[in-house]
Amino acid sequence: RGESGYAEAKRALTELILNRRVYLDVDDLNVMDQYNRLVSVVYVEYNSTHLLNVNRWLLNNGFAKIYDYPNEFNPLDWSLYAKRTP
């Protein structure tokens, strides 16, 4: 909130995940950040074989920026899609 582009990012994220099942890959190093938010990579179903990486999608579409906080994730290694596991 209070950041440039907040309303647009919120609207895009809402359209992408509202009323959809999300899957979280929660950080093993720091489950919560300094603002008491869950640190995770978020996925939604893309099709029957793949999930969409919401974090990568936000980056690719200019709705998010990479900040270097200590956690297990490296956004530079993220793919937009992840193969579903049964």
Short mmCIF file of N, CA, C and O in Angstrom, two decimals:
data_model
loop_
_atom_site.label_atom_id
_atom_site.label_comp_id
_atom_site.label_asym_id
_atom_site.label_seq_id
_atom_site.Cartn_x
_atom_site.Cartn_y
_atom_site.Cartn_z
N ARG A 1 0.84 -1.18 0.00
CA ARG A 1 0.00 0.00 0.00
C ARG A 1 0.87 1.24 0.00
O ARG A 1 1.95 1.24 0.56
N GLY A 2 0.36 2.25 -0.64
CA GLY A 2 1.09 3.50 -0.68
C GLY A 2 2.20 3.53 -1.72
O GLY A 2 2.87 4.54 -1.86
N GLU A 3 2.41 2.44 -2.44
CA GLU A 3 3.45 2.37 -3.47
C GLU A 3 2.83 2.66 -4.84
O GLU A 3 1.67 2.35 -5.09
N SER A 4 3.63 3.21 -5.72
CA SER A 4 3.19 3.43 -7.09
C SER A 4 2.83 2.09 -7.73
O SER A 4 3.58 1.12 -7.60
N GLY A 5 1.68 2.02 -8.37
CA GLY A 5 1.25 0.79 -9.03
C GLY A 5 0.52 -0.19 -8.13
O GLY A 5 0.13 -1.26 -8.58
N TYR A 6 0.30 0.18 -6.87
CA TYR A 6 -0.36 -0.72 -5.93
C TYR A 6 -1.74 -1.16 -6.42
O TYR A 6 -2.06 -2.35 -6.43
N ALA A 7 -2.57 -0.21 -6.81
CA ALA A 7 -3.94 -0.54 -7.22
C ALA A 7 -3.95 -1.48 -8.43
O ALA A 7 -4.72 -2.44 -8.47
N GLU A 8 -3.08 -1.22 -9.40
CA GLU A 8 -3.02 -2.06 -10.59
C GLU A 8 -2.54 -3.47 -10.24
O GLU A 8 -3.08 -4.46 -10.75
N ALA A 9 -1.53 -3.56 -9.38
CA ALA A 9 -1.02 -4.86 -8.97
C ALA A 9 -2.07 -5.64 -8.19
O ALA A 9 -2.25 -6.85 -8.41
N LYS A 10 -2.77 -4.97 -7.31
CA LYS A 10 -3.83 -5.63 -6.53
C LYS A 10 -4.92 -6.15 -7.44
O LYS A 10 -5.40 -7.28 -7.28
N ARG A 11 -5.32 -5.34 -8.40
CA ARG A 11 -6.37 -5.75 -9.34
C ARG A 11 -5.92 -6.96 -10.17
O ARG A 11 -6.66 -7.93 -10.32
N ALA A 12 -4.71 -6.93 -10.67
CA ALA A 12 -4.18 -8.05 -11.47
C ALA A 12 -4.09 -9.32 -10.64
O ALA A 12 -4.48 -10.41 -11.10
N LEU A 13 -3.60 -9.22 -9.41
CA LEU A 13 -3.49 -10.38 -8.55
C LEU A 13 -4.86 -10.93 -8.18
O LEU A 13 -5.07 -12.15 -8.18
N THR A 14 -5.79 -10.05 -7.90
CA THR A 14 -7.16 -10.48 -7.58
C THR A 14 -7.75 -11.26 -8.75
O THR A 14 -8.34 -12.33 -8.56
N GLU A 15 -7.60 -10.75 -9.96
CA GLU A 15 -8.13 -11.44 -11.14
C GLU A 15 -7.46 -12.81 -11.34
O GLU A 15 -8.10 -13.74 -11.81
N LEU A 16 -6.21 -12.91 -10.98
CA LEU A 16 -5.46 -14.15 -11.18
C LEU A 16 -5.80 -15.22 -10.16
O LEU A 16 -5.88 -16.40 -10.51
N ILE A 17 -6.03 -14.84 -8.89
CA ILE A 17 -6.16 -15.88 -7.86
C ILE A 17 -7.49 -15.91 -7.11
O ILE A 17 -7.77 -16.88 -6.42
N LEU A 18 -8.33 -14.88 -7.23
CA LEU A 18 -9.58 -14.84 -6.46
C LEU A 18 -10.44 -16.06 -6.76
O LEU A 18 -10.67 -16.41 -7.92
N ASN A 19 -10.88 -16.71 -5.70
CA ASN A 19 -11.75 -17.89 -5.77
C ASN A 19 -11.09 -19.09 -6.45
O ASN A 19 -11.77 -19.97 -6.96
N ARG A 20 -9.77 -19.11 -6.47
CA ARG A 20 -9.04 -20.24 -7.03
C ARG A 20 -8.21 -20.87 -5.92
O ARG A 20 -7.77 -20.20 -4.99
N ARG A 21 -7.99 -22.16 -6.03
CA ARG A 21 -7.13 -22.85 -5.08
C ARG A 21 -5.68 -22.43 -5.36
O ARG A 21 -5.24 -22.42 -6.51
N VAL A 22 -4.98 -22.05 -4.30
CA VAL A 22 -3.57 -21.70 -4.45
C VAL A 22 -2.74 -22.74 -3.70
O VAL A 22 -3.19 -23.35 -2.74
N TYR A 23 -1.52 -22.92 -4.17
CA TYR A 23 -0.57 -23.83 -3.54
C TYR A 23 0.62 -23.00 -3.11
O TYR A 23 1.10 -22.15 -3.87
N LEU A 24 1.08 -23.22 -1.89
CA LEU A 24 2.18 -22.42 -1.34
C LEU A 24 3.41 -23.29 -1.11
O LEU A 24 3.31 -24.36 -0.52
N ASP A 25 4.54 -22.80 -1.56
CA ASP A 25 5.84 -23.38 -1.22
C ASP A 25 6.42 -22.44 -0.17
O ASP A 25 6.96 -21.38 -0.50
N VAL A 26 6.25 -22.78 1.10
CA VAL A 26 6.64 -21.90 2.20
C VAL A 26 8.14 -21.99 2.44
O VAL A 26 8.73 -23.07 2.41
N ASP A 27 8.74 -20.83 2.67
CA ASP A 27 10.18 -20.74 2.91
C ASP A 27 10.59 -21.55 4.13
O ASP A 27 9.98 -21.43 5.19
N ASP A 28 11.61 -22.38 3.97
CA ASP A 28 12.11 -23.21 5.08
C ASP A 28 13.05 -22.45 6.01
O ASP A 28 13.27 -22.88 7.13
N LEU A 29 13.60 -21.32 5.55
CA LEU A 29 14.54 -20.57 6.38
C LEU A 29 13.83 -19.55 7.28
O LEU A 29 14.11 -19.46 8.46
N ASN A 30 12.95 -18.78 6.69
CA ASN A 30 12.21 -17.74 7.42
C ASN A 30 10.76 -17.81 6.99
O ASN A 30 10.38 -17.22 5.99
N VAL A 31 9.95 -18.49 7.76
CA VAL A 31 8.54 -18.68 7.40
C VAL A 31 7.83 -17.33 7.30
O VAL A 31 7.02 -17.12 6.41
N MET A 32 8.14 -16.41 8.19
CA MET A 32 7.51 -15.10 8.21
C MET A 32 8.56 -14.01 7.97
O MET A 32 9.71 -14.15 8.37
N ASP A 33 8.14 -12.90 7.35
CA ASP A 33 9.07 -11.79 7.14
C ASP A 33 8.94 -10.78 8.28
O ASP A 33 8.20 -11.00 9.24
N GLN A 34 9.64 -9.67 8.15
CA GLN A 34 9.67 -8.66 9.21
C GLN A 34 8.31 -7.99 9.44
O GLN A 34 8.08 -7.36 10.46
N TYR A 35 7.41 -8.13 8.47
CA TYR A 35 6.07 -7.55 8.60
C TYR A 35 5.03 -8.61 8.98
O TYR A 35 3.83 -8.39 8.86
N ASN A 36 5.53 -9.77 9.41
CA ASN A 36 4.69 -10.89 9.84
C ASN A 36 3.84 -11.47 8.69
O ASN A 36 2.72 -11.91 8.90
N ARG A 37 4.41 -11.43 7.47
CA ARG A 37 3.77 -12.03 6.30
C ARG A 37 4.44 -13.36 5.99
O ARG A 37 5.64 -13.51 6.17
N LEU A 38 3.66 -14.29 5.52
CA LEU A 38 4.16 -15.60 5.13
C LEU A 38 5.06 -15.44 3.90
O LEU A 38 4.67 -14.80 2.92
N VAL A 39 6.27 -16.02 3.95
CA VAL A 39 7.20 -15.97 2.82
C VAL A 39 7.01 -17.26 2.03
O VAL A 39 7.25 -18.35 2.54
N SER A 40 6.56 -17.13 0.79
CA SER A 40 6.30 -18.32 -0.01
C SER A 40 6.24 -17.99 -1.49
O SER A 40 6.10 -16.84 -1.88
N VAL A 41 6.36 -19.03 -2.29
CA VAL A 41 6.07 -18.95 -3.72
C VAL A 41 4.65 -19.47 -3.88
O VAL A 41 4.29 -20.51 -3.32
N VAL A 42 3.84 -18.73 -4.61
CA VAL A 42 2.43 -19.06 -4.78
C VAL A 42 2.20 -19.63 -6.18
O VAL A 42 2.73 -19.10 -7.16
N TYR A 43 1.41 -20.69 -6.24
CA TYR A 43 1.06 -21.31 -7.52
C TYR A 43 -0.46 -21.43 -7.64
O TYR A 43 -1.15 -21.59 -6.64
N VAL A 44 -0.96 -21.34 -8.86
CA VAL A 44 -2.36 -21.64 -9.17
C VAL A 44 -2.36 -22.63 -10.33
O VAL A 44 -1.40 -22.71 -11.10
N GLU A 45 -3.46 -23.35 -10.46
CA GLU A 45 -3.57 -24.30 -11.55
C GLU A 45 -3.56 -23.56 -12.89
O GLU A 45 -4.27 -22.58 -13.06
N TYR A 46 -2.75 -24.06 -13.80
CA TYR A 46 -2.71 -23.50 -15.15
C TYR A 46 -3.46 -24.43 -16.11
O TYR A 46 -4.29 -24.00 -16.89
N ASN A 47 -3.13 -25.71 -16.02
CA ASN A 47 -3.84 -26.74 -16.79
C ASN A 47 -3.70 -28.06 -16.03
O ASN A 47 -3.27 -28.06 -14.89
N SER A 48 -4.05 -29.16 -16.66
CA SER A 48 -4.04 -30.45 -15.95
C SER A 48 -2.64 -30.94 -15.61
O SER A 48 -2.49 -31.81 -14.76
N THR A 49 -1.61 -30.40 -16.25
CA THR A 49 -0.25 -30.87 -16.00
C THR A 49 0.67 -29.84 -15.36
O THR A 49 1.74 -30.20 -14.89
N HIS A 50 0.26 -28.57 -15.34
CA HIS A 50 1.17 -27.52 -14.86
C HIS A 50 0.47 -26.52 -13.93
O HIS A 50 -0.74 -26.29 -14.04
N LEU A 51 1.29 -25.92 -13.08
CA LEU A 51 0.88 -24.83 -12.21
C LEU A 51 1.57 -23.56 -12.69
O LEU A 51 2.67 -23.61 -13.23
N LEU A 52 0.92 -22.43 -12.47
CA LEU A 52 1.49 -21.13 -12.81
C LEU A 52 2.13 -20.55 -11.56
O LEU A 52 1.50 -20.48 -10.50
N ASN A 53 3.39 -20.13 -11.66
CA ASN A 53 4.10 -19.48 -10.56
C ASN A 53 3.63 -18.02 -10.52
O ASN A 53 3.99 -17.21 -11.37
N VAL A 54 2.79 -17.70 -9.55
CA VAL A 54 2.20 -16.37 -9.43
C VAL A 54 3.28 -15.32 -9.17
O VAL A 54 3.23 -14.22 -9.73
N ASN A 55 4.27 -15.64 -8.36
CA ASN A 55 5.35 -14.70 -8.07
C ASN A 55 6.08 -14.31 -9.36
O ASN A 55 6.34 -13.13 -9.61
N ARG A 56 6.42 -15.31 -10.19
CA ARG A 56 7.11 -15.05 -11.46
C ARG A 56 6.21 -14.25 -12.39
O ARG A 56 6.66 -13.35 -13.09
N TRP A 57 4.92 -14.59 -12.42
CA TRP A 57 3.97 -13.88 -13.27
C TRP A 57 3.91 -12.40 -12.89
O TRP A 57 3.90 -11.52 -13.76
N LEU A 58 3.88 -12.12 -11.58
CA LEU A 58 3.87 -10.72 -11.12
C LEU A 58 5.13 -9.99 -11.55
O LEU A 58 5.07 -8.83 -11.99
N LEU A 59 6.28 -10.65 -11.46
CA LEU A 59 7.54 -10.06 -11.91
C LEU A 59 7.52 -9.81 -13.42
O LEU A 59 7.87 -8.71 -13.89
N ASN A 60 7.13 -10.83 -14.18
CA ASN A 60 7.12 -10.72 -15.64
C ASN A 60 6.21 -9.61 -16.15
O ASN A 60 6.47 -9.03 -17.20
N ASN A 61 5.15 -9.34 -15.41
CA ASN A 61 4.18 -8.35 -15.85
C ASN A 61 4.37 -6.98 -15.20
O ASN A 61 3.53 -6.10 -15.34
N GLY A 62 5.48 -6.81 -14.48
CA GLY A 62 5.83 -5.50 -13.92
C GLY A 62 5.06 -5.12 -12.68
O GLY A 62 5.07 -3.95 -12.28
N PHE A 63 4.42 -6.08 -12.02
CA PHE A 63 3.65 -5.78 -10.82
C PHE A 63 4.44 -6.00 -9.54
O PHE A 63 3.95 -5.74 -8.45
N ALA A 64 5.66 -6.51 -9.65
CA ALA A 64 6.49 -6.78 -8.47
C ALA A 64 7.95 -6.53 -8.84
O ALA A 64 8.32 -6.52 -10.01
N LYS A 65 8.76 -6.32 -7.80
CA LYS A 65 10.20 -6.14 -7.96
C LYS A 65 10.90 -7.15 -7.06
O LYS A 65 10.35 -7.58 -6.05
N ILE A 66 12.10 -7.49 -7.42
CA ILE A 66 12.91 -8.40 -6.62
C ILE A 66 13.65 -7.60 -5.56
O ILE A 66 14.33 -6.63 -5.88
N TYR A 67 13.48 -8.01 -4.31
CA TYR A 67 14.26 -7.46 -3.20
C TYR A 67 15.02 -8.62 -2.58
O TYR A 67 14.48 -9.72 -2.45
N ASP A 68 16.23 -8.38 -2.18
CA ASP A 68 17.09 -9.45 -1.68
C ASP A 68 16.98 -9.57 -0.16
O ASP A 68 17.71 -8.92 0.58
N TYR A 69 16.03 -10.39 0.28
CA TYR A 69 15.88 -10.69 1.69
C TYR A 69 16.32 -12.12 1.92
O TYR A 69 16.20 -12.97 1.03
N PRO A 70 16.82 -12.45 3.11
CA PRO A 70 17.25 -13.82 3.36
C PRO A 70 16.09 -14.80 3.32
O PRO A 70 15.13 -14.67 4.08
N ASN A 71 16.15 -15.73 2.39
CA ASN A 71 15.19 -16.82 2.31
C ASN A 71 15.76 -17.86 1.35
O ASN A 71 16.80 -17.66 0.76
N GLU A 72 15.05 -18.97 1.21
CA GLU A 72 15.57 -20.07 0.39
C GLU A 72 15.34 -19.85 -1.10
O GLU A 72 15.90 -20.57 -1.92
N PHE A 73 14.54 -18.88 -1.48
CA PHE A 73 14.13 -18.72 -2.87
C PHE A 73 15.07 -17.82 -3.65
O PHE A 73 15.56 -16.82 -3.14
N ASN A 74 15.28 -18.16 -4.91
CA ASN A 74 16.04 -17.32 -5.82
C ASN A 74 15.14 -17.03 -7.02
O ASN A 74 14.99 -17.88 -7.91
N PRO A 75 14.54 -15.86 -7.08
CA PRO A 75 13.61 -15.53 -8.16
C PRO A 75 14.23 -15.65 -9.55
O PRO A 75 13.52 -15.86 -10.52
N LEU A 76 15.54 -15.52 -9.65
CA LEU A 76 16.19 -15.64 -10.95
C LEU A 76 16.12 -17.06 -11.48
O LEU A 76 16.27 -17.28 -12.69
N ASP A 77 15.88 -18.04 -10.61
CA ASP A 77 15.77 -19.44 -11.01
C ASP A 77 14.34 -19.89 -11.28
O ASP A 77 14.11 -21.01 -11.72
N TRP A 78 13.37 -19.04 -10.99
CA TRP A 78 11.97 -19.43 -11.14
C TRP A 78 11.58 -19.58 -12.60
O TRP A 78 11.96 -18.79 -13.45
N SER A 79 10.77 -20.59 -12.86
CA SER A 79 10.11 -20.75 -14.16
C SER A 79 8.68 -20.25 -14.00
O SER A 79 8.13 -20.26 -12.91
N LEU A 80 8.09 -19.86 -15.11
CA LEU A 80 6.71 -19.39 -15.05
C LEU A 80 5.75 -20.54 -14.75
O LEU A 80 4.74 -20.36 -14.10
N TYR A 81 6.12 -21.73 -15.21
CA TYR A 81 5.26 -22.91 -15.01
C TYR A 81 6.03 -24.00 -14.28
O TYR A 81 7.22 -24.17 -14.48
N ALA A 82 5.31 -24.72 -13.45
CA ALA A 82 5.89 -25.87 -12.74
C ALA A 82 5.03 -27.09 -13.04
O ALA A 82 3.80 -27.00 -13.08
N LYS A 83 5.69 -28.20 -13.25
CA LYS A 83 4.96 -29.44 -13.53
C LYS A 83 4.23 -29.87 -12.27
O LYS A 83 4.78 -29.84 -11.18
N ARG A 84 2.97 -30.25 -12.45
CA ARG A 84 2.18 -30.75 -11.32
C ARG A 84 2.69 -32.11 -10.91
O ARG A 84 3.06 -32.92 -11.74
N THR A 85 2.68 -32.35 -9.63
CA THR A 85 2.99 -33.68 -9.12
C THR A 85 1.70 -34.25 -8.55
O THR A 85 0.91 -33.53 -7.96
N PRO A 86 1.50 -35.55 -8.74
CA PRO A 86 0.24 -36.15 -8.29
C PRO A 86 0.03 -36.06 -6.79
O PRO A 86 0.84 -35.86 -6.00
#
